[in-house]
Every structure is written in C-alpha cells, then in structure tokens.
Amino acid sequence: MPLNDIQDRIARACDDAGRAPDSVTLIAVSKVQPNARVEAVLEQGHRVFGENRVQEAAGKWPEFRERFDGIELHLIGPLQTNKTRQAFELFQAIHSVDRPKLAKTIARLAQEEGHCPDLFIQVNTGEEGQKAGVMPTDADDFIAECRRLDLPVRGLMCIPPVEEEPSLHFALLGKIAERNGLDGLSMGMSSDFERAIALGATHVRVGSAIFGERDYD
C-alpha cells in the first residue's frame, strides 16, 4: 500500500477519535527490507523509521543519512546491553527498555555521553513467557526505577499476542501510562494501527503495509 494511503488512514483514524493528525507519529518499519524499498519511501519525504537490530541499522543507515536530511531512527527490537553504546550513536528513540540491567547501562552511558535517546518501556501485556517486556504488575515499579535513574522515559510500548484482540492490550497499556503520567504510547502495527489510534497511540509501527512482505532469506 502506498505511503500516502497509510497516512490518509492515520488521518481518518485520528479524525474519528477526535485527535489531531499530528498527534500520531508513523514509524515506517524498515527491518529486513531491501535498501531500494527504503530509499523509495525516503524519496517520498518520509523520515521516521524503525529497526529491530542495532547491527542491521548500522549497516544500512549511515549511508542514507549522508544523502537524506532529518532521518529519525527508532529501535523497536530487543537491545542487548553490549550494543547500547552503538544504539546511542544510531537511534533517536529506543522502544524496548525492559529490564533493570539495561536501564542502568543506559543511565551510565547517558551520563558519559551527555545525551540519551527518548525511551519507551516495553510492557509484556500478554504475559507471554517467550516475549520481552516487563509484566504489567511490575510496570509501575520499573517506571519509577527508570525515573530514579533520571532516564527520559517518553512512554510505553507493547506487542499484543497475535491470537488475542489487540484493543484489550492497547487499553491496558493506556491505563498503565495514564496512572504513571506518561503520554507516549507506542502501539499498533500494519493490521491494527487504527484500533491503536482510537485508544491513544502516539507512535504506530507500520512495516509490511508500506513496504510489502519482508524477505528473510
């Protein structure tokens, strides 16, 4: 689906929810996408992209940044502590802060570097054993810990279980954010971003609907 069609759908979803269209940031998820597809979206003027892996982003984006101004990168996949310094160099936001060890590493590097990406805490709303993220019952304490470390917590992120109604998880994430005074909600993907917008999403992560299906070969 062309980029402008996705942007139109976001605008309609915002209108239906009584929200301003600029209250939602579209993150074009470019992970495992051929460079030609990414370049085509850049040529259309879009500048906000999401990557899952630090190493892949490091091999792709420095060259694009030499050719296109204003690129904003969001790390939406898991971050290993030994990749944190490299992530600081590449990303303007990290959506997958999910454990105390990582939070402490980020805090230490923020002091060393004098800056820090915007941070989203990943919440495992489905309480899935194989999925990253803090459990909903632990979220308040972890948010408080991150704040004690003086981290710039922008909001929360979730990835609902594929077999469950995502709106239930979006609503849960919104409640956790509200009671902790956070206004950033990174939620909603290609199949459900309109439902996420209806429930307050500020960042939607759309990949296949923009770029087509990924090629993992």
PDB file of C-alpha atoms in Angstrom:
ATOM      1  CA  MET A   1       0.000   0.000   0.000  1.00  0.00           C
ATOM      2  CA  PRO A   2       1.454   3.405  -0.927  1.00  0.00           C
ATOM      3  CA  LEU A   3       2.755   5.552   1.887  1.00  0.00           C
ATOM      4  CA  ASN A   4       0.197   8.283   1.281  1.00  0.00           C
ATOM      5  CA  ASP A   5      -2.633   5.745   1.679  1.00  0.00           C
ATOM      6  CA  ILE A   6      -1.314   4.796   5.119  1.00  0.00           C
ATOM      7  CA  GLN A   7      -1.003   8.468   6.021  1.00  0.00           C
ATOM      8  CA  ASP A   8      -4.600   9.045   4.900  1.00  0.00           C
ATOM      9  CA  ARG A   9      -5.799   6.128   7.036  1.00  0.00           C
ATOM     10  CA  ILE A  10      -3.971   7.545  10.039  1.00  0.00           C
ATOM     11  CA  ALA A  11      -5.561  10.946   9.449  1.00  0.00           C
ATOM     12  CA  ARG A  12      -9.040   9.380   9.227  1.00  0.00           C
ATOM     13  CA  ALA A  13      -8.456   7.338  12.382  1.00  0.00           C
ATOM     14  CA  CYS A  14      -7.349  10.494  14.195  1.00  0.00           C
ATOM     15  CA  ASP A  15     -10.420  12.347  12.971  1.00  0.00           C
ATOM     16  CA  ASP A  16     -12.695   9.527  14.138  1.00  0.00           C
ATOM     17  CA  ALA A  17     -11.028   9.661  17.556  1.00  0.00           C
ATOM     18  CA  GLY A  18     -11.263  13.441  17.765  1.00  0.00           C
ATOM     19  CA  ARG A  19      -7.495  13.812  17.630  1.00  0.00           C
ATOM     20  CA  ALA A  20      -5.165  15.985  15.592  1.00  0.00           C
ATOM     21  CA  PRO A  21      -3.392  14.073  12.786  1.00  0.00           C
ATOM     22  CA  ASP A  22      -0.019  15.310  14.012  1.00  0.00           C
ATOM     23  CA  SER A  23      -0.596  13.626  17.384  1.00  0.00           C
ATOM     24  CA  VAL A  24       0.452  10.304  15.826  1.00  0.00           C
ATOM     25  CA  THR A  25       3.952   9.549  14.522  1.00  0.00           C
ATOM     26  CA  LEU A  26       4.174   6.971  11.751  1.00  0.00           C
ATOM     27  CA  ILE A  27       7.243   4.758  12.196  1.00  0.00           C
ATOM     28  CA  ALA A  28       7.963   3.005   8.897  1.00  0.00           C
ATOM     29  CA  VAL A  29       9.382  -0.349   9.994  1.00  0.00           C
ATOM     30  CA  SER A  30      12.226  -0.968   7.579  1.00  0.00           C
ATOM     31  CA  LYS A  31      13.759  -4.058   9.206  1.00  0.00           C
ATOM     32  CA  VAL A  32      14.818  -6.776   6.734  1.00  0.00           C
ATOM     33  CA  GLN A  33      13.676  -4.601   3.831  1.00  0.00           C
ATOM     34  CA  PRO A  34      15.802  -4.173   0.692  1.00  0.00           C
ATOM     35  CA  ASN A  35      17.502  -0.800   0.504  1.00  0.00           C
ATOM     36  CA  ALA A  36      15.644   0.020  -2.713  1.00  0.00           C
ATOM     37  CA  ARG A  37      12.294  -0.150  -0.906  1.00  0.00           C
ATOM     38  CA  VAL A  38      13.577   2.006   1.940  1.00  0.00           C
ATOM     39  CA  GLU A  39      15.009   4.536  -0.494  1.00  0.00           C
ATOM     40  CA  ALA A  40      11.667   4.755  -2.292  1.00  0.00           C
ATOM     41  CA  VAL A  41       9.961   5.757   0.950  1.00  0.00           C
ATOM     42  CA  LEU A  42      12.710   8.260   1.725  1.00  0.00           C
ATOM     43  CA  GLU A  43      12.241   9.751  -1.751  1.00  0.00           C
ATOM     44  CA  GLN A  44       8.572  10.340  -0.852  1.00  0.00           C
ATOM     45  CA  GLY A  45       9.698  12.520   2.046  1.00  0.00           C
ATOM     46  CA  HIS A  46       9.170  10.190   4.991  1.00  0.00           C
ATOM     47  CA  ARG A  47      11.894  10.390   7.621  1.00  0.00           C
ATOM     48  CA  VAL A  48      10.874   8.289  10.656  1.00  0.00           C
ATOM     49  CA  PHE A  49      11.918   4.630  10.509  1.00  0.00           C
ATOM     50  CA  GLY A  50      12.078   1.651  12.825  1.00  0.00           C
ATOM     51  CA  GLU A  51      14.689  -1.086  13.007  1.00  0.00           C
ATOM     52  CA  ASN A  52      14.781  -4.260  15.098  1.00  0.00           C
ATOM     53  CA  ARG A  53      18.516  -4.834  15.307  1.00  0.00           C
ATOM     54  CA  VAL A  54      21.393  -2.484  16.016  1.00  0.00           C
ATOM     55  CA  GLN A  55      23.723  -4.332  13.656  1.00  0.00           C
ATOM     56  CA  GLU A  56      21.327  -4.145  10.706  1.00  0.00           C
ATOM     57  CA  ALA A  57      20.724  -0.439  11.290  1.00  0.00           C
ATOM     58  CA  ALA A  58      24.477   0.206  11.452  1.00  0.00           C
ATOM     59  CA  GLY A  59      24.919  -1.355   8.029  1.00  0.00           C
ATOM     60  CA  LYS A  60      22.031   0.497   6.417  1.00  0.00           C
ATOM     61  CA  TRP A  61      21.514   3.992   7.789  1.00  0.00           C
ATOM     62  CA  PRO A  62      24.844   5.872   7.813  1.00  0.00           C
ATOM     63  CA  GLU A  63      24.832   5.918   4.010  1.00  0.00           C
ATOM     64  CA  PHE A  64      21.190   7.012   3.844  1.00  0.00           C
ATOM     65  CA  ARG A  65      21.917   9.792   6.325  1.00  0.00           C
ATOM     66  CA  GLU A  66      24.628  11.122   4.025  1.00  0.00           C
ATOM     67  CA  ARG A  67      22.004  11.515   1.289  1.00  0.00           C
ATOM     68  CA  PHE A  68      18.828  12.425   3.188  1.00  0.00           C
ATOM     69  CA  ASP A  69      18.492  15.044   5.913  1.00  0.00           C
ATOM     70  CA  GLY A  70      16.375  14.711   9.034  1.00  0.00           C
ATOM     71  CA  ILE A  71      16.222  10.926   9.399  1.00  0.00           C
ATOM     72  CA  GLU A  72      14.888   9.801  12.779  1.00  0.00           C
ATOM     73  CA  LEU A  73      15.553   6.203  13.772  1.00  0.00           C
ATOM     74  CA  HIS A  74      13.647   4.208  16.389  1.00  0.00           C
ATOM     75  CA  LEU A  75      14.899   0.913  17.795  1.00  0.00           C
ATOM     76  CA  ILE A  76      11.820  -1.259  18.202  1.00  0.00           C
ATOM     77  CA  GLY A  77      13.517  -4.622  18.783  1.00  0.00           C
ATOM     78  CA  PRO A  78      15.362  -6.030  21.800  1.00  0.00           C
ATOM     79  CA  LEU A  79      18.550  -4.294  22.888  1.00  0.00           C
ATOM     80  CA  GLN A  80      21.497  -6.216  24.292  1.00  0.00           C
ATOM     81  CA  THR A  81      23.439  -4.277  26.895  1.00  0.00           C
ATOM     82  CA  ASN A  82      26.682  -4.703  24.920  1.00  0.00           C
ATOM     83  CA  LYS A  83      25.048  -2.915  21.948  1.00  0.00           C
ATOM     84  CA  THR A  84      23.810   0.052  23.964  1.00  0.00           C
ATOM     85  CA  ARG A  85      26.658   2.433  23.134  1.00  0.00           C
ATOM     86  CA  GLN A  86      26.225   1.752  19.422  1.00  0.00           C
ATOM     87  CA  ALA A  87      22.467   2.253  19.794  1.00  0.00           C
ATOM     88  CA  PHE A  88      23.133   5.717  21.272  1.00  0.00           C
ATOM     89  CA  GLU A  89      25.008   6.621  18.091  1.00  0.00           C
ATOM     90  CA  LEU A  90      22.295   5.410  15.732  1.00  0.00           C
ATOM     91  CA  PHE A  91      18.873   5.887  17.307  1.00  0.00           C
ATOM     92  CA  GLN A  92      16.842   8.858  18.457  1.00  0.00           C
ATOM     93  CA  ALA A  93      14.433   6.613  20.392  1.00  0.00           C
ATOM     94  CA  ILE A  94      14.537   3.161  21.969  1.00  0.00           C
ATOM     95  CA  HIS A  95      11.194   1.397  22.409  1.00  0.00           C
ATOM     96  CA  SER A  96      12.398  -1.763  24.153  1.00  0.00           C
ATOM     97  CA  VAL A  97      13.660  -0.834  27.618  1.00  0.00           C
ATOM     98  CA  ASP A  98      12.592  -3.934  29.522  1.00  0.00           C
ATOM     99  CA  ARG A  99      14.895  -4.769  32.444  1.00  0.00           C
ATOM    100  CA  PRO A 100      16.862  -3.082  35.231  1.00  0.00           C
ATOM    101  CA  LYS A 101      20.293  -4.055  33.881  1.00  0.00           C
ATOM    102  CA  LEU A 102      19.556  -2.330  30.561  1.00  0.00           C
ATOM    103  CA  ALA A 103      18.130   0.734  32.303  1.00  0.00           C
ATOM    104  CA  LYS A 104      21.276   1.069  34.414  1.00  0.00           C
ATOM    105  CA  THR A 105      23.501   0.685  31.351  1.00  0.00           C
ATOM    106  CA  ILE A 106      21.551   3.383  29.515  1.00  0.00           C
ATOM    107  CA  ALA A 107      21.764   5.682  32.539  1.00  0.00           C
ATOM    108  CA  ARG A 108      25.538   5.232  32.781  1.00  0.00           C
ATOM    109  CA  LEU A 109      26.028   5.940  29.085  1.00  0.00           C
ATOM    110  CA  ALA A 110      23.714   8.955  29.234  1.00  0.00           C
ATOM    111  CA  GLN A 111      25.992  10.438  31.895  1.00  0.00           C
ATOM    112  CA  GLU A 112      29.087   9.676  29.827  1.00  0.00           C
ATOM    113  CA  GLU A 113      27.689  10.917  26.518  1.00  0.00           C
ATOM    114  CA  GLY A 114      25.691  13.871  27.798  1.00  0.00           C
ATOM    115  CA  HIS A 115      22.591  12.832  25.892  1.00  0.00           C
ATOM    116  CA  CYS A 116      20.097   9.988  25.726  1.00  0.00           C
ATOM    117  CA  PRO A 117      17.570   8.767  23.171  1.00  0.00           C
ATOM    118  CA  ASP A 118      13.895   9.038  24.059  1.00  0.00           C
ATOM    119  CA  LEU A 119      12.923   5.865  25.895  1.00  0.00           C
ATOM    120  CA  PHE A 120       9.830   3.693  25.849  1.00  0.00           C
ATOM    121  CA  ILE A 121       9.388   0.904  28.386  1.00  0.00           C
ATOM    122  CA  GLN A 122       8.209  -2.342  26.811  1.00  0.00           C
ATOM    123  CA  VAL A 123       5.334  -3.958  28.694  1.00  0.00           C
ATOM    124  CA  ASN A 124       4.527  -7.626  28.128  1.00  0.00           C
ATOM    125  CA  THR A 125       0.770  -7.065  28.235  1.00  0.00           C
ATOM    126  CA  GLY A 126       0.044 -10.668  27.254  1.00  0.00           C
ATOM    127  CA  GLU A 127       2.370 -12.029  29.945  1.00  0.00           C
ATOM    128  CA  GLU A 128       3.934 -14.310  27.325  1.00  0.00           C
ATOM    129  CA  GLY A 129       6.901 -16.327  28.504  1.00  0.00           C
ATOM    130  CA  GLN A 130       8.798 -16.049  25.218  1.00  0.00           C
ATOM    131  CA  LYS A 131       8.307 -12.302  24.801  1.00  0.00           C
ATOM    132  CA  ALA A 132      10.369  -9.433  26.187  1.00  0.00           C
ATOM    133  CA  GLY A 133       8.910  -6.718  28.365  1.00  0.00           C
ATOM    134  CA  VAL A 134       8.121  -6.095  31.997  1.00  0.00           C
ATOM    135  CA  MET A 135       4.984  -7.729  33.355  1.00  0.00           C
ATOM    136  CA  PRO A 136       2.034  -5.358  33.820  1.00  0.00           C
ATOM    137  CA  THR A 137       2.135  -5.884  37.601  1.00  0.00           C
ATOM    138  CA  ASP A 138       5.805  -4.813  37.654  1.00  0.00           C
ATOM    139  CA  ALA A 139       5.439  -1.850  35.309  1.00  0.00           C
ATOM    140  CA  ASP A 140       4.830   0.850  37.924  1.00  0.00           C
ATOM    141  CA  ASP A 141       7.914  -0.116  39.930  1.00  0.00           C
ATOM    142  CA  PHE A 142      10.102  -0.294  36.819  1.00  0.00           C
ATOM    143  CA  ILE A 143       8.907   3.093  35.585  1.00  0.00           C
ATOM    144  CA  ALA A 144       9.742   4.531  38.999  1.00  0.00           C
ATOM    145  CA  GLU A 145      13.187   2.913  38.907  1.00  0.00           C
ATOM    146  CA  CYS A 146      13.901   4.409  35.482  1.00  0.00           C
ATOM    147  CA  ARG A 147      12.872   7.812  36.765  1.00  0.00           C
ATOM    148  CA  ARG A 148      15.195   7.456  39.770  1.00  0.00           C
ATOM    149  CA  LEU A 149      17.959   6.876  37.227  1.00  0.00           C
ATOM    150  CA  ASP A 150      16.944  10.171  35.582  1.00  0.00           C
ATOM    151  CA  LEU A 151      16.117   8.456  32.304  1.00  0.00           C
ATOM    152  CA  PRO A 152      13.972  10.302  29.723  1.00  0.00           C
ATOM    153  CA  VAL A 153      11.017   7.905  29.746  1.00  0.00           C
ATOM    154  CA  ARG A 154       8.741   9.094  26.946  1.00  0.00           C
ATOM    155  CA  GLY A 155       6.136   6.364  27.213  1.00  0.00           C
ATOM    156  CA  LEU A 156       5.302   2.677  26.936  1.00  0.00           C
ATOM    157  CA  MET A 157       5.347   0.085  24.165  1.00  0.00           C
ATOM    158  CA  CYS A 158       3.580  -3.239  23.675  1.00  0.00           C
ATOM    159  CA  ILE A 159       3.251  -6.033  21.124  1.00  0.00           C
ATOM    160  CA  PRO A 160      -0.056  -7.854  21.740  1.00  0.00           C
ATOM    161  CA  PRO A 161      -0.290 -11.635  21.363  1.00  0.00           C
ATOM    162  CA  VAL A 162      -1.164 -12.492  17.780  1.00  0.00           C
ATOM    163  CA  GLU A 163      -4.183 -14.607  18.711  1.00  0.00           C
ATOM    164  CA  GLU A 164      -5.826 -12.052  21.001  1.00  0.00           C
ATOM    165  CA  GLU A 165      -7.843  -8.905  20.387  1.00  0.00           C
ATOM    166  CA  PRO A 166      -5.206  -6.153  20.366  1.00  0.00           C
ATOM    167  CA  SER A 167      -7.555  -3.471  21.656  1.00  0.00           C
ATOM    168  CA  LEU A 168      -7.604  -5.128  25.084  1.00  0.00           C
ATOM    169  CA  HIS A 169      -3.824  -4.805  25.255  1.00  0.00           C
ATOM    170  CA  PHE A 170      -3.820  -1.250  23.915  1.00  0.00           C
ATOM    171  CA  ALA A 171      -6.332  -0.275  26.609  1.00  0.00           C
ATOM    172  CA  LEU A 172      -4.231  -1.922  29.320  1.00  0.00           C
ATOM    173  CA  LEU A 173      -1.098  -0.112  28.149  1.00  0.00           C
ATOM    174  CA  GLY A 174      -3.004   3.164  28.152  1.00  0.00           C
ATOM    175  CA  LYS A 175      -4.130   2.654  31.744  1.00  0.00           C
ATOM    176  CA  ILE A 176      -0.586   1.931  32.932  1.00  0.00           C
ATOM    177  CA  ALA A 177       0.678   5.025  31.121  1.00  0.00           C
ATOM    178  CA  GLU A 178      -2.066   7.255  32.495  1.00  0.00           C
ATOM    179  CA  ARG A 179      -1.535   6.338  36.126  1.00  0.00           C
ATOM    180  CA  ASN A 180       2.191   6.970  35.723  1.00  0.00           C
ATOM    181  CA  GLY A 181       1.799  10.320  33.995  1.00  0.00           C
ATOM    182  CA  LEU A 182       3.159   9.152  30.639  1.00  0.00           C
ATOM    183  CA  ASP A 183       1.663  10.321  27.357  1.00  0.00           C
ATOM    184  CA  GLY A 184       3.672   8.263  24.858  1.00  0.00           C
ATOM    185  CA  LEU A 185       2.081   5.048  23.604  1.00  0.00           C
ATOM    186  CA  SER A 186       3.988   3.011  21.012  1.00  0.00           C
ATOM    187  CA  MET A 187       1.391   0.509  19.860  1.00  0.00           C
ATOM    188  CA  GLY A 188      -0.310  -0.629  16.691  1.00  0.00           C
ATOM    189  CA  MET A 189       1.114  -2.272  13.587  1.00  0.00           C
ATOM    190  CA  SER A 190       0.027  -2.850   9.995  1.00  0.00           C
ATOM    191  CA  SER A 191      -3.055  -4.878  10.884  1.00  0.00           C
ATOM    192  CA  ASP A 192      -4.352  -2.881  13.832  1.00  0.00           C
ATOM    193  CA  PHE A 193      -2.939   0.655  13.898  1.00  0.00           C
ATOM    194  CA  GLU A 194      -6.378   2.265  13.523  1.00  0.00           C
ATOM    195  CA  ARG A 195      -7.597   0.498  16.666  1.00  0.00           C
ATOM    196  CA  ALA A 196      -4.433   1.628  18.438  1.00  0.00           C
ATOM    197  CA  ILE A 197      -5.040   5.249  17.430  1.00  0.00           C
ATOM    198  CA  ALA A 198      -8.595   5.027  18.774  1.00  0.00           C
ATOM    199  CA  LEU A 199      -7.080   4.030  22.133  1.00  0.00           C
ATOM    200  CA  GLY A 200      -4.450   6.756  22.267  1.00  0.00           C
ATOM    201  CA  ALA A 201      -1.408   5.565  20.302  1.00  0.00           C
ATOM    202  CA  THR A 202       1.141   8.306  19.723  1.00  0.00           C
ATOM    203  CA  HIS A 203       3.503   6.102  17.669  1.00  0.00           C
ATOM    204  CA  VAL A 204       2.361   3.391  15.261  1.00  0.00           C
ATOM    205  CA  ARG A 205       4.841   0.901  13.801  1.00  0.00           C
ATOM    206  CA  VAL A 206       3.849   0.015  10.244  1.00  0.00           C
ATOM    207  CA  GLY A 207       6.047  -2.194   8.069  1.00  0.00           C
ATOM    208  CA  SER A 208       4.506  -4.620   5.602  1.00  0.00           C
ATOM    209  CA  ALA A 209       1.585  -2.317   4.746  1.00  0.00           C
ATOM    210  CA  ILE A 210       4.121   0.230   3.453  1.00  0.00           C
ATOM    211  CA  PHE A 211       6.974  -1.891   2.126  1.00  0.00           C
ATOM    212  CA  GLY A 212       5.325  -5.203   1.282  1.00  0.00           C
ATOM    213  CA  GLU A 213       6.120  -8.537   2.893  1.00  0.00           C
ATOM    214  CA  ARG A 214       9.627  -8.909   4.281  1.00  0.00           C
ATOM    215  CA  ASP A 215      12.250 -11.092   2.686  1.00  0.00           C
ATOM    216  CA  TYR A 216      14.063 -13.066   5.378  1.00  0.00           C
ATOM    217  CA  ASP A 217      16.293 -15.038   3.003  1.00  0.00           C
TER     218      ASP A 217
END
